[in-house]
PDB file of C-alpha atoms in Angstrom:
ATOM      1  CA  MET W  29      25.150 -20.593 116.871  1.00 67.00           C
ATOM      2  CA  TRP W  30      26.513 -24.142 117.280  1.00 70.00           C
ATOM      3  CA  GLN W  31      23.630 -24.847 119.696  1.00 76.00           C
ATOM      4  CA  TRP W  32      20.785 -22.963 118.002  1.00 82.00           C
ATOM      5  CA  GLY W  33      21.773 -23.423 114.356  1.00 79.00           C
ATOM      6  CA  ASP W  34      19.573 -26.385 113.414  1.00 85.00           C
ATOM      7  CA  THR W  35      16.559 -25.032 115.312  1.00 89.00           C
ATOM      8  CA  ILE W  36      16.920 -21.596 113.717  1.00 89.00           C
ATOM      9  CA  ARG W  37      16.994 -23.095 110.226  1.00 91.00           C
ATOM     10  CA  LYS W  38      13.674 -24.853 110.854  1.00 93.00           C
ATOM     11  CA  MET W  39      12.027 -21.775 112.405  1.00 93.00           C
ATOM     12  CA  ILE W  40      12.983 -19.313 109.648  1.00 93.00           C
ATOM     13  CA  PRO W  41       9.831 -20.020 107.546  1.00 94.00           C
ATOM     14  CA  PHE W  42       7.630 -18.928 110.450  1.00 95.00           C
ATOM     15  CA  PHE W  43       9.438 -16.038 112.164  1.00 95.00           C
ATOM     16  CA  ASN W  44      11.869 -13.174 111.825  1.00 94.00           C
ATOM     17  CA  ILE W  45      14.515 -14.539 114.194  1.00 94.00           C
ATOM     18  CA  PHE W  46      16.862 -12.531 116.392  1.00 94.00           C
ATOM     19  CA  VAL W  47      19.681 -14.255 118.295  1.00 92.00           C
ATOM     20  CA  PRO W  48      21.496 -11.615 120.355  1.00 92.00           C
ATOM     21  CA  ASP W  49      24.776 -11.908 122.149  1.00 92.00           C
ATOM     22  CA  LEU W  50      23.978 -11.167 125.778  1.00 95.00           C
ATOM     23  CA  VAL W  51      26.271  -8.717 127.536  1.00 96.00           C
ATOM     24  CA  PHE W  52      29.775 -10.212 128.011  1.00 95.00           C
ATOM     25  CA  PHE W  53      29.117 -12.958 125.470  1.00 92.00           C
ATOM     26  CA  GLY W  54      30.404 -12.741 121.907  1.00 87.00           C
ATOM     27  CA  ASP W  55      31.082  -9.091 121.024  1.00 89.00           C
ATOM     28  CA  SER W  56      28.659  -7.595 123.575  1.00 94.00           C
ATOM     29  CA  TYR W  57      29.988  -5.624 126.513  1.00 93.00           C
ATOM     30  CA  THR W  58      29.204  -2.740 128.831  1.00 95.00           C
ATOM     31  CA  THR W  59      31.179  -0.253 130.890  1.00 94.00           C
ATOM     32  CA  ARG W  60      28.339  -0.057 133.408  1.00 95.00           C
ATOM     33  CA  PRO W  61      28.542  -2.039 136.687  1.00 95.00           C
ATOM     34  CA  GLU W  62      25.167  -3.833 136.451  1.00 95.00           C
ATOM     35  CA  ARG W  63      25.343  -7.637 136.347  1.00 95.00           C
ATOM     36  CA  SER W  64      21.707  -8.641 136.875  1.00 96.00           C
ATOM     37  CA  GLU W  65      19.456 -10.487 134.421  1.00 96.00           C
ATOM     38  CA  SER W  66      17.129  -7.494 134.724  1.00 97.00           C
ATOM     39  CA  PHE W  67      19.781  -5.264 133.162  1.00 97.00           C
ATOM     40  CA  GLN W  68      20.495  -7.874 130.482  1.00 97.00           C
ATOM     41  CA  ALA W  69      16.773  -7.960 129.637  1.00 98.00           C
ATOM     42  CA  GLN W  70      16.651  -4.176 129.309  1.00 97.00           C
ATOM     43  CA  CYS W  71      19.615  -4.287 126.907  1.00 97.00           C
ATOM     44  CA  VAL W  72      17.895  -6.934 124.775  1.00 97.00           C
ATOM     45  CA  MET W  73      14.659  -4.922 124.693  1.00 97.00           C
ATOM     46  CA  ARG W  74      16.512  -1.806 123.580  1.00 97.00           C
ATOM     47  CA  LEU W  75      17.987  -3.895 120.782  1.00 96.00           C
ATOM     48  CA  MET W  76      14.562  -5.131 119.710  1.00 97.00           C
ATOM     49  CA  GLU W  77      13.197  -1.590 119.744  1.00 97.00           C
ATOM     50  CA  ALA W  78      16.142  -0.460 117.615  1.00 96.00           C
ATOM     51  CA  ASN W  79      15.064  -3.107 115.089  1.00 96.00           C
ATOM     52  CA  SER W  80      11.446  -1.837 115.179  1.00 96.00           C
ATOM     53  CA  VAL W  81      10.175  -4.999 116.880  1.00 96.00           C
ATOM     54  CA  LYS W  82       7.063  -4.261 118.924  1.00 95.00           C
ATOM     55  CA  LYS W  83       5.738  -7.799 119.493  1.00 96.00           C
ATOM     56  CA  LEU W  84       7.740 -10.988 119.971  1.00 97.00           C
ATOM     57  CA  SER W  85       7.864 -14.463 121.432  1.00 97.00           C
ATOM     58  CA  LEU W  86      11.053 -15.622 123.110  1.00 97.00           C
ATOM     59  CA  VAL W  87      13.055 -18.735 123.894  1.00 97.00           C
ATOM     60  CA  GLY W  88      15.583 -18.581 126.707  1.00 96.00           C
ATOM     61  CA  LEU W  89      18.039 -21.402 127.414  1.00 95.00           C
ATOM     62  CA  SER W  90      19.894 -21.702 130.743  1.00 96.00           C
ATOM     63  CA  TYR W  91      21.210 -18.193 131.628  1.00 96.00           C
ATOM     64  CA  GLY W  92      19.248 -16.908 128.644  1.00 96.00           C
ATOM     65  CA  GLY W  93      16.138 -18.250 130.375  1.00 97.00           C
ATOM     66  CA  PHE W  94      16.739 -15.954 133.343  1.00 98.00           C
ATOM     67  CA  VAL W  95      17.100 -13.032 130.945  1.00 98.00           C
ATOM     68  CA  GLY W  96      14.070 -14.079 128.897  1.00 98.00           C
ATOM     69  CA  TYR W  97      11.895 -14.421 131.995  1.00 98.00           C
ATOM     70  CA  SER W  98      12.944 -10.977 133.200  1.00 98.00           C
ATOM     71  CA  LEU W  99      12.218  -9.526 129.757  1.00 98.00           C
ATOM     72  CA  ALA W 100       8.721 -11.053 129.811  1.00 98.00           C
ATOM     73  CA  ALA W 101       8.120  -9.652 133.299  1.00 98.00           C
ATOM     74  CA  GLN W 102       9.366  -6.138 132.526  1.00 98.00           C
ATOM     75  CA  PHE W 103       7.898  -5.803 129.023  1.00 98.00           C
ATOM     76  CA  SER W 104       4.716  -7.852 129.188  1.00 97.00           C
ATOM     77  CA  GLU W 105       3.017  -5.731 126.523  1.00 97.00           C
ATOM     78  CA  ALA W 106       5.686  -6.721 123.978  1.00 97.00           C
ATOM     79  CA  VAL W 107       6.174 -10.409 124.809  1.00 98.00           C
ATOM     80  CA  GLU W 108       3.435 -12.751 123.589  1.00 97.00           C
ATOM     81  CA  ARG W 109       4.751 -16.249 124.332  1.00 97.00           C
ATOM     82  CA  VAL W 110       7.612 -17.519 126.475  1.00 98.00           C
ATOM     83  CA  VAL W 111       9.730 -20.679 126.417  1.00 97.00           C
ATOM     84  CA  ILE W 112      12.027 -21.242 129.397  1.00 98.00           C
ATOM     85  CA  CYS W 113      14.582 -24.022 128.938  1.00 97.00           C
ATOM     86  CA  CYS W 114      16.350 -25.467 131.999  1.00 97.00           C
ATOM     87  CA  ALA W 115      16.700 -22.090 133.739  1.00 98.00           C
ATOM     88  CA  GLY W 116      16.343 -22.100 137.519  1.00 97.00           C
ATOM     89  CA  VAL W 117      14.322 -18.902 137.582  1.00 98.00           C
ATOM     90  CA  CYS W 118      12.573 -19.916 140.812  1.00 97.00           C
ATOM     91  CA  MET W 119      15.719 -20.850 142.702  1.00 97.00           C
ATOM     92  CA  GLU W 120      16.357 -19.119 146.017  1.00 97.00           C
ATOM     93  CA  GLU W 121      19.600 -18.103 147.663  1.00 96.00           C
ATOM     94  CA  LYS W 122      18.955 -20.594 150.469  1.00 96.00           C
ATOM     95  CA  ASP W 123      18.918 -23.472 147.945  1.00 96.00           C
ATOM     96  CA  LEU W 124      22.713 -23.284 147.794  1.00 93.00           C
ATOM     97  CA  LYS W 125      22.902 -24.178 151.494  1.00 91.00           C
ATOM     98  CA  GLU W 126      20.071 -26.697 151.502  1.00 93.00           C
ATOM     99  CA  GLY W 127      21.609 -29.163 149.059  1.00 89.00           C
ATOM    100  CA  VAL W 128      19.432 -28.505 146.012  1.00 93.00           C
ATOM    101  CA  PHE W 129      22.476 -28.268 143.736  1.00 93.00           C
ATOM    102  CA  LYS W 130      25.225 -30.818 143.057  1.00 89.00           C
ATOM    103  CA  VAL W 131      27.745 -27.994 143.562  1.00 90.00           C
ATOM    104  CA  SER W 132      26.687 -25.710 146.392  1.00 85.00           C
ATOM    105  CA  ASP W 133      29.779 -23.482 146.485  1.00 92.00           C
ATOM    106  CA  LEU W 134      29.166 -20.558 144.134  1.00 92.00           C
ATOM    107  CA  GLU W 135      32.861 -19.970 143.395  1.00 94.00           C
ATOM    108  CA  GLU W 136      33.377 -23.623 142.514  1.00 95.00           C
ATOM    109  CA  ALA W 137      30.305 -23.494 140.265  1.00 94.00           C
ATOM    110  CA  ALA W 138      31.680 -20.414 138.506  1.00 95.00           C
ATOM    111  CA  GLU W 139      34.989 -22.207 137.867  1.00 96.00           C
ATOM    112  CA  ILE W 140      33.097 -25.073 136.212  1.00 95.00           C
ATOM    113  CA  LEU W 141      30.637 -22.937 134.230  1.00 96.00           C
ATOM    114  CA  VAL W 142      33.422 -20.683 132.932  1.00 96.00           C
ATOM    115  CA  PRO W 143      36.078 -23.366 132.375  1.00 96.00           C
ATOM    116  CA  GLN W 144      39.675 -22.366 131.796  1.00 97.00           C
ATOM    117  CA  THR W 145      41.304 -25.806 131.636  1.00 96.00           C
ATOM    118  CA  PRO W 146      40.464 -29.020 129.762  1.00 95.00           C
ATOM    119  CA  GLU W 147      39.828 -30.696 133.112  1.00 95.00           C
ATOM    120  CA  LYS W 148      37.196 -28.114 134.065  1.00 96.00           C
ATOM    121  CA  LEU W 149      35.599 -28.351 130.628  1.00 95.00           C
ATOM    122  CA  ARG W 150      35.325 -32.134 131.019  1.00 95.00           C
ATOM    123  CA  GLU W 151      33.710 -31.511 134.395  1.00 95.00           C
ATOM    124  CA  LEU W 152      31.250 -29.121 132.763  1.00 95.00           C
ATOM    125  CA  LEU W 153      30.374 -31.708 130.096  1.00 94.00           C
ATOM    126  CA  GLY W 154      29.732 -34.198 132.879  1.00 94.00           C
ATOM    127  CA  PHE W 155      27.301 -31.808 134.529  1.00 95.00           C
ATOM    128  CA  ALA W 156      25.654 -30.619 131.310  1.00 95.00           C
ATOM    129  CA  MET W 157      25.031 -33.928 129.534  1.00 95.00           C
ATOM    130  CA  PHE W 158      23.227 -37.078 130.633  1.00 95.00           C
ATOM    131  CA  LYS W 159      25.696 -39.180 128.649  1.00 93.00           C
ATOM    132  CA  PRO W 160      28.837 -37.098 128.124  1.00 93.00           C
ATOM    133  CA  PRO W 161      31.397 -38.352 125.604  1.00 89.00           C
ATOM    134  CA  PRO W 162      34.119 -40.562 127.105  1.00 89.00           C
ATOM    135  CA  SER W 163      37.163 -38.530 127.990  1.00 80.00           C
ATOM    136  CA  THR W 164      39.299 -40.786 125.787  1.00 77.00           C
ATOM    137  CA  LEU W 165      37.335 -39.643 122.730  1.00 85.00           C
ATOM    138  CA  VAL W 166      37.879 -35.936 123.380  1.00 88.00           C
ATOM    139  CA  PRO W 167      41.598 -35.086 123.544  1.00 93.00           C
ATOM    140  CA  SER W 168      42.782 -32.270 125.762  1.00 94.00           C
ATOM    141  CA  CYS W 169      44.151 -30.334 122.793  1.00 94.00           C
ATOM    142  CA  LEU W 170      40.645 -30.138 121.289  1.00 93.00           C
ATOM    143  CA  LEU W 171      39.166 -28.988 124.586  1.00 95.00           C
ATOM    144  CA  ALA W 172      41.925 -26.402 124.923  1.00 96.00           C
ATOM    145  CA  ASP W 173      41.106 -25.048 121.459  1.00 96.00           C
ATOM    146  CA  PHE W 174      37.417 -24.826 122.393  1.00 93.00           C
ATOM    147  CA  ILE W 175      38.296 -22.890 125.546  1.00 95.00           C
ATOM    148  CA  ASP W 176      40.537 -20.556 123.564  1.00 95.00           C
ATOM    149  CA  VAL W 177      37.708 -19.721 121.153  1.00 91.00           C
ATOM    150  CA  MET W 178      34.713 -19.727 123.503  1.00 90.00           C
ATOM    151  CA  CYS W 179      35.780 -19.176 127.099  1.00 92.00           C
ATOM    152  CA  THR W 180      38.685 -16.752 127.421  1.00 94.00           C
ATOM    153  CA  GLU W 181      36.968 -13.357 127.065  1.00 95.00           C
ATOM    154  CA  TYR W 182      35.232 -11.522 129.923  1.00 96.00           C
ATOM    155  CA  THR W 183      35.814 -14.450 132.280  1.00 96.00           C
ATOM    156  CA  GLU W 184      35.576 -12.397 135.485  1.00 96.00           C
ATOM    157  CA  GLU W 185      32.512 -10.559 134.189  1.00 96.00           C
ATOM    158  CA  LYS W 186      30.800 -13.884 133.402  1.00 96.00           C
ATOM    159  CA  LYS W 187      31.586 -15.148 136.882  1.00 96.00           C
ATOM    160  CA  ALA W 188      30.043 -11.952 138.258  1.00 96.00           C
ATOM    161  CA  LEU W 189      26.879 -12.714 136.269  1.00 96.00           C
ATOM    162  CA  ILE W 190      26.757 -16.156 137.926  1.00 96.00           C
ATOM    163  CA  ARG W 191      27.241 -14.693 141.404  1.00 95.00           C
ATOM    164  CA  ALA W 192      24.452 -12.180 140.797  1.00 96.00           C
ATOM    165  CA  ILE W 193      21.812 -14.836 140.059  1.00 96.00           C
ATOM    166  CA  PRO W 194      21.194 -16.172 143.603  1.00 96.00           C
ATOM    167  CA  LYS W 195      22.025 -12.995 145.502  1.00 95.00           C
ATOM    168  CA  ASP W 196      19.060 -12.169 147.800  1.00 95.00           C
ATOM    169  CA  ARG W 197      16.831 -14.287 145.534  1.00 96.00           C
ATOM    170  CA  LYS W 198      13.485 -15.320 147.058  1.00 97.00           C
ATOM    171  CA  LEU W 199      10.561 -17.044 145.378  1.00 97.00           C
ATOM    172  CA  SER W 200       8.136 -14.565 146.924  1.00 96.00           C
ATOM    173  CA  ASN W 201       9.871 -11.718 145.074  1.00 96.00           C
ATOM    174  CA  ILE W 202       9.767 -13.335 141.623  1.00 97.00           C
ATOM    175  CA  THR W 203       7.103 -11.801 139.397  1.00 97.00           C
ATOM    176  CA  ARG W 204       4.517 -14.184 137.959  1.00 97.00           C
ATOM    177  CA  ILE W 205       4.541 -13.564 134.234  1.00 98.00           C
ATOM    178  CA  SER W 206       1.163 -13.615 132.496  1.00 96.00           C
ATOM    179  CA  GLN W 207       2.131 -14.902 129.043  1.00 97.00           C
ATOM    180  CA  PRO W 208       1.486 -18.500 127.951  1.00 96.00           C
ATOM    181  CA  THR W 209       4.679 -20.286 128.970  1.00 97.00           C
ATOM    182  CA  LEU W 210       6.305 -23.545 127.949  1.00 97.00           C
ATOM    183  CA  ILE W 211       8.935 -24.934 130.331  1.00 98.00           C
ATOM    184  CA  LEU W 212      11.382 -27.456 128.838  1.00 97.00           C
ATOM    185  CA  TRP W 213      13.699 -29.406 131.133  1.00 98.00           C
ATOM    186  CA  GLY W 214      16.143 -32.299 130.905  1.00 97.00           C
ATOM    187  CA  GLU W 215      15.138 -35.250 133.062  1.00 97.00           C
ATOM    188  CA  TYR W 216      18.598 -35.563 134.616  1.00 97.00           C
ATOM    189  CA  ASP W 217      19.710 -31.923 134.690  1.00 97.00           C
ATOM    190  CA  LYS W 218      22.614 -31.624 137.148  1.00 96.00           C
ATOM    191  CA  ILE W 219      23.059 -27.855 136.804  1.00 96.00           C
ATOM    192  CA  PHE W 220      19.471 -26.794 137.497  1.00 97.00           C
ATOM    193  CA  PRO W 221      17.715 -29.880 138.928  1.00 97.00           C
ATOM    194  CA  LEU W 222      14.289 -30.814 137.588  1.00 97.00           C
ATOM    195  CA  GLU W 223      12.674 -29.791 140.877  1.00 97.00           C
ATOM    196  CA  LEU W 224      13.284 -26.167 139.835  1.00 97.00           C
ATOM    197  CA  GLY W 225      11.247 -26.801 136.692  1.00 97.00           C
ATOM    198  CA  HIS W 226       8.355 -28.117 138.782  1.00 97.00           C
ATOM    199  CA  ARG W 227       8.756 -25.138 141.109  1.00 98.00           C
ATOM    200  CA  LEU W 228       8.491 -22.717 138.185  1.00 98.00           C
ATOM    201  CA  GLN W 229       5.386 -24.499 136.886  1.00 97.00           C
ATOM    202  CA  ARG W 230       3.742 -24.274 140.320  1.00 97.00           C
ATOM    203  CA  HIS W 231       4.715 -20.613 140.562  1.00 97.00           C
ATOM    204  CA  LEU W 232       3.048 -19.785 137.246  1.00 97.00           C
ATOM    205  CA  GLY W 233       0.066 -22.114 137.674  1.00 96.00           C
ATOM    206  CA  ASP W 234      -2.263 -23.024 134.808  1.00 93.00           C
ATOM    207  CA  ASN W 235      -0.554 -20.528 132.509  1.00 92.00           C
ATOM    208  CA  ALA W 236       2.520 -22.747 132.228  1.00 97.00           C
ATOM    209  CA  HIS W 237       3.149 -26.271 130.969  1.00 96.00           C
ATOM    210  CA  LEU W 238       6.223 -28.305 131.920  1.00 97.00           C
ATOM    211  CA  VAL W 239       7.668 -30.811 129.434  1.00 97.00           C
ATOM    212  CA  VAL W 240      10.425 -33.126 130.644  1.00 97.00           C
ATOM    213  CA  ILE W 241      12.827 -34.370 127.951  1.00 97.00           C
ATOM    214  CA  LYS W 242      13.549 -37.967 128.945  1.00 97.00           C
ATOM    215  CA  GLY W 243      17.085 -39.285 128.987  1.00 97.00           C
ATOM    216  CA  THR W 244      18.775 -35.884 128.792  1.00 97.00           C
ATOM    217  CA  GLY W 245      20.578 -33.458 131.021  1.00 97.00           C
ATOM    218  CA  HIS W 246      20.984 -29.693 130.986  1.00 97.00           C
ATOM    219  CA  ALA W 247      22.108 -29.753 127.345  1.00 95.00           C
ATOM    220  CA  PHE W 248      18.956 -31.426 126.030  1.00 95.00           C
ATOM    221  CA  ILE W 249      18.964 -29.150 122.960  1.00 93.00           C
ATOM    222  CA  VAL W 250      22.198 -30.930 121.940  1.00 92.00           C
ATOM    223  CA  GLU W 251      21.262 -34.401 123.169  1.00 94.00           C
ATOM    224  CA  LYS W 252      17.748 -34.549 121.655  1.00 95.00           C
ATOM    225  CA  PRO W 253      17.430 -31.634 119.200  1.00 93.00           C
ATOM    226  CA  LYS W 254      14.548 -33.154 117.203  1.00 94.00           C
ATOM    227  CA  GLU W 255      12.365 -33.605 120.272  1.00 95.00           C
ATOM    228  CA  CYS W 256      13.223 -30.119 121.458  1.00 95.00           C
ATOM    229  CA  TYR W 257      12.246 -28.649 118.093  1.00 95.00           C
ATOM    230  CA  ARG W 258       8.977 -30.599 118.072  1.00 95.00           C
ATOM    231  CA  HIS W 259       7.905 -29.009 121.350  1.00 96.00           C
ATOM    232  CA  LEU W 260       9.009 -25.533 120.233  1.00 96.00           C
ATOM    233  CA  LYS W 261       7.070 -25.831 116.996  1.00 95.00           C
ATOM    234  CA  SER W 262       3.939 -27.086 118.742  1.00 95.00           C
ATOM    235  CA  PHE W 263       3.969 -24.159 121.162  1.00 96.00           C
ATOM    236  CA  LEU W 264       5.272 -21.300 119.006  1.00 96.00           C
ATOM    237  CA  VAL W 265       4.106 -22.170 115.494  1.00 94.00           C
ATOM    238  CA  ASP W 266       1.045 -24.371 115.904  1.00 92.00           C
ATOM    239  CA  LEU W 267       0.119 -22.489 119.108  1.00 88.00           C
ATOM    240  CA  GLN W 268      -0.661 -25.786 120.814  1.00 75.00           C
ATOM    241  CA  PRO W 269       0.784 -26.105 124.312  1.00 57.00           C
ATOM    242  CA  PRO W 270      -0.500 -29.578 125.170  1.00 50.00           C
ATOM    243  CA  PRO W 271      -3.379 -29.933 125.713  1.00 45.00           C
ATOM    244  CA  SER W 272      -4.874 -27.264 123.470  1.00 39.00           C
ATOM    245  CA  THR W 273      -6.889 -26.741 120.293  1.00 33.00           C
ATOM    246  CA  PRO W 274      -5.447 -26.075 116.829  1.00 37.00           C
ATOM    247  CA  SER W 275      -4.744 -22.490 115.862  1.00 37.00           C
ATOM    248  CA  PRO W 276      -3.530 -20.890 112.613  1.00 42.00           C
ATOM    249  CA  ILE W 277       0.199 -20.928 111.863  1.00 45.00           C
ATOM    250  CA  PRO W 278       1.648 -17.436 112.341  1.00 48.00           C
ATOM    251  CA  ASN W 279       3.149 -15.663 109.328  1.00 50.00           C
ATOM    252  CA  ASN W 280       6.705 -14.429 109.250  1.00 51.00           C
ATOM    253  CA  GLU W 281       5.739 -10.975 110.419  1.00 62.00           C
ATOM    254  CA  ASN W 282       6.034 -12.495 113.891  1.00 72.00           C
ATOM    255  CA  HIS W 283       9.332 -12.192 115.718  1.00 74.00           C
ATOM    256  CA  LEU W 284      11.152 -14.879 117.656  1.00 71.00           C
ATOM    257  CA  LEU W 285      13.927 -13.980 120.087  1.00 73.00           C
ATOM    258  CA  SER W 286      16.348 -16.690 121.239  1.00 70.00           C
ATOM    259  CA  CYS W 287      18.322 -15.849 124.364  1.00 65.00           C
ATOM    260  CA  LYS W 288      21.486 -17.856 124.984  1.00 56.00           C
ATOM    261  CA  GLY W 289      24.813 -16.549 126.167  1.00 49.00           C
ATOM    262  CA  GLU W 290      26.924 -18.337 123.558  1.00 44.00           C
ATOM    263  CA  ALA W 291      24.869 -17.238 120.545  1.00 39.00           C
ATOM    264  CA  GLU W 292      26.563 -14.920 118.069  1.00 34.00           C
ATOM    265  CA  LYS W 293      24.405 -12.924 115.675  1.00 38.00           C
ATOM    266  CA  ILE W 294      23.343  -9.484 116.918  1.00 41.00           C
ATOM    267  CA  THR W 295      25.621  -7.729 119.362  1.00 41.00           C
ATOM    268  CA  LEU W 296      24.882  -5.341 122.194  1.00 48.00           C
ATOM    269  CA  LYS W 297      27.175  -2.506 123.212  1.00 46.00           C
ATOM    270  CA  THR W 298      26.018  -0.360 126.119  1.00 46.00           C
ATOM    271  CA  ALA W 299      27.507   2.879 127.316  1.00 42.00           C
TER     272      ALA W 299
END
């Protein structure tokens, strides 16, 4: 909620908003062995059905973007509009060996993305933000407290989710979703480089529009929240992916689903 809070507040007049914990984030867990974004998407859809939601638009940030894309592909009749934020949906397994990523070793990446020490959390901030705070301004004790609250549960399961993303992944096997799609990306994203945003736009063709948030990294929703909200509102509320023509503002019978691992609102528990 610390990432989505301000955006949610501004979207409440237009939508019924659902912000689920994905499996192994917050209070959500499963005893089943599946670790794919496809399984995560099925869990989210079951949740929406349990809340009598038949039509929705979705916003997926980072890992939530993988899940959101899979949800749109599997349940196209339910998903009306899609926003993918800095999620390397069109990455391929071979990209790890071909130098696309700053960190090509998957185990090293997992150690950074699921930090367990202040040093690793500082490293993550360096990758996630275009201008991370100076280390002298963020004491280790504060970082340790953050890790204790946010990063100590289901650590091995989260690393398994990371390992599952590139496994046998090929662009030719990625479904082209049919919904109008907005792609938001930080200009200097070091986790999922901007090239992956362009690749996703090419994959989807005229149905997708890529917006690059200048002077930001992977965490552009934190670095430039007002600009991020402006693009979300234009696409989801005004129904104007640039360029487009004006359309009526939707009423709050519409449903907006935000997918982000760290969110904490509605929990999933699967048998």
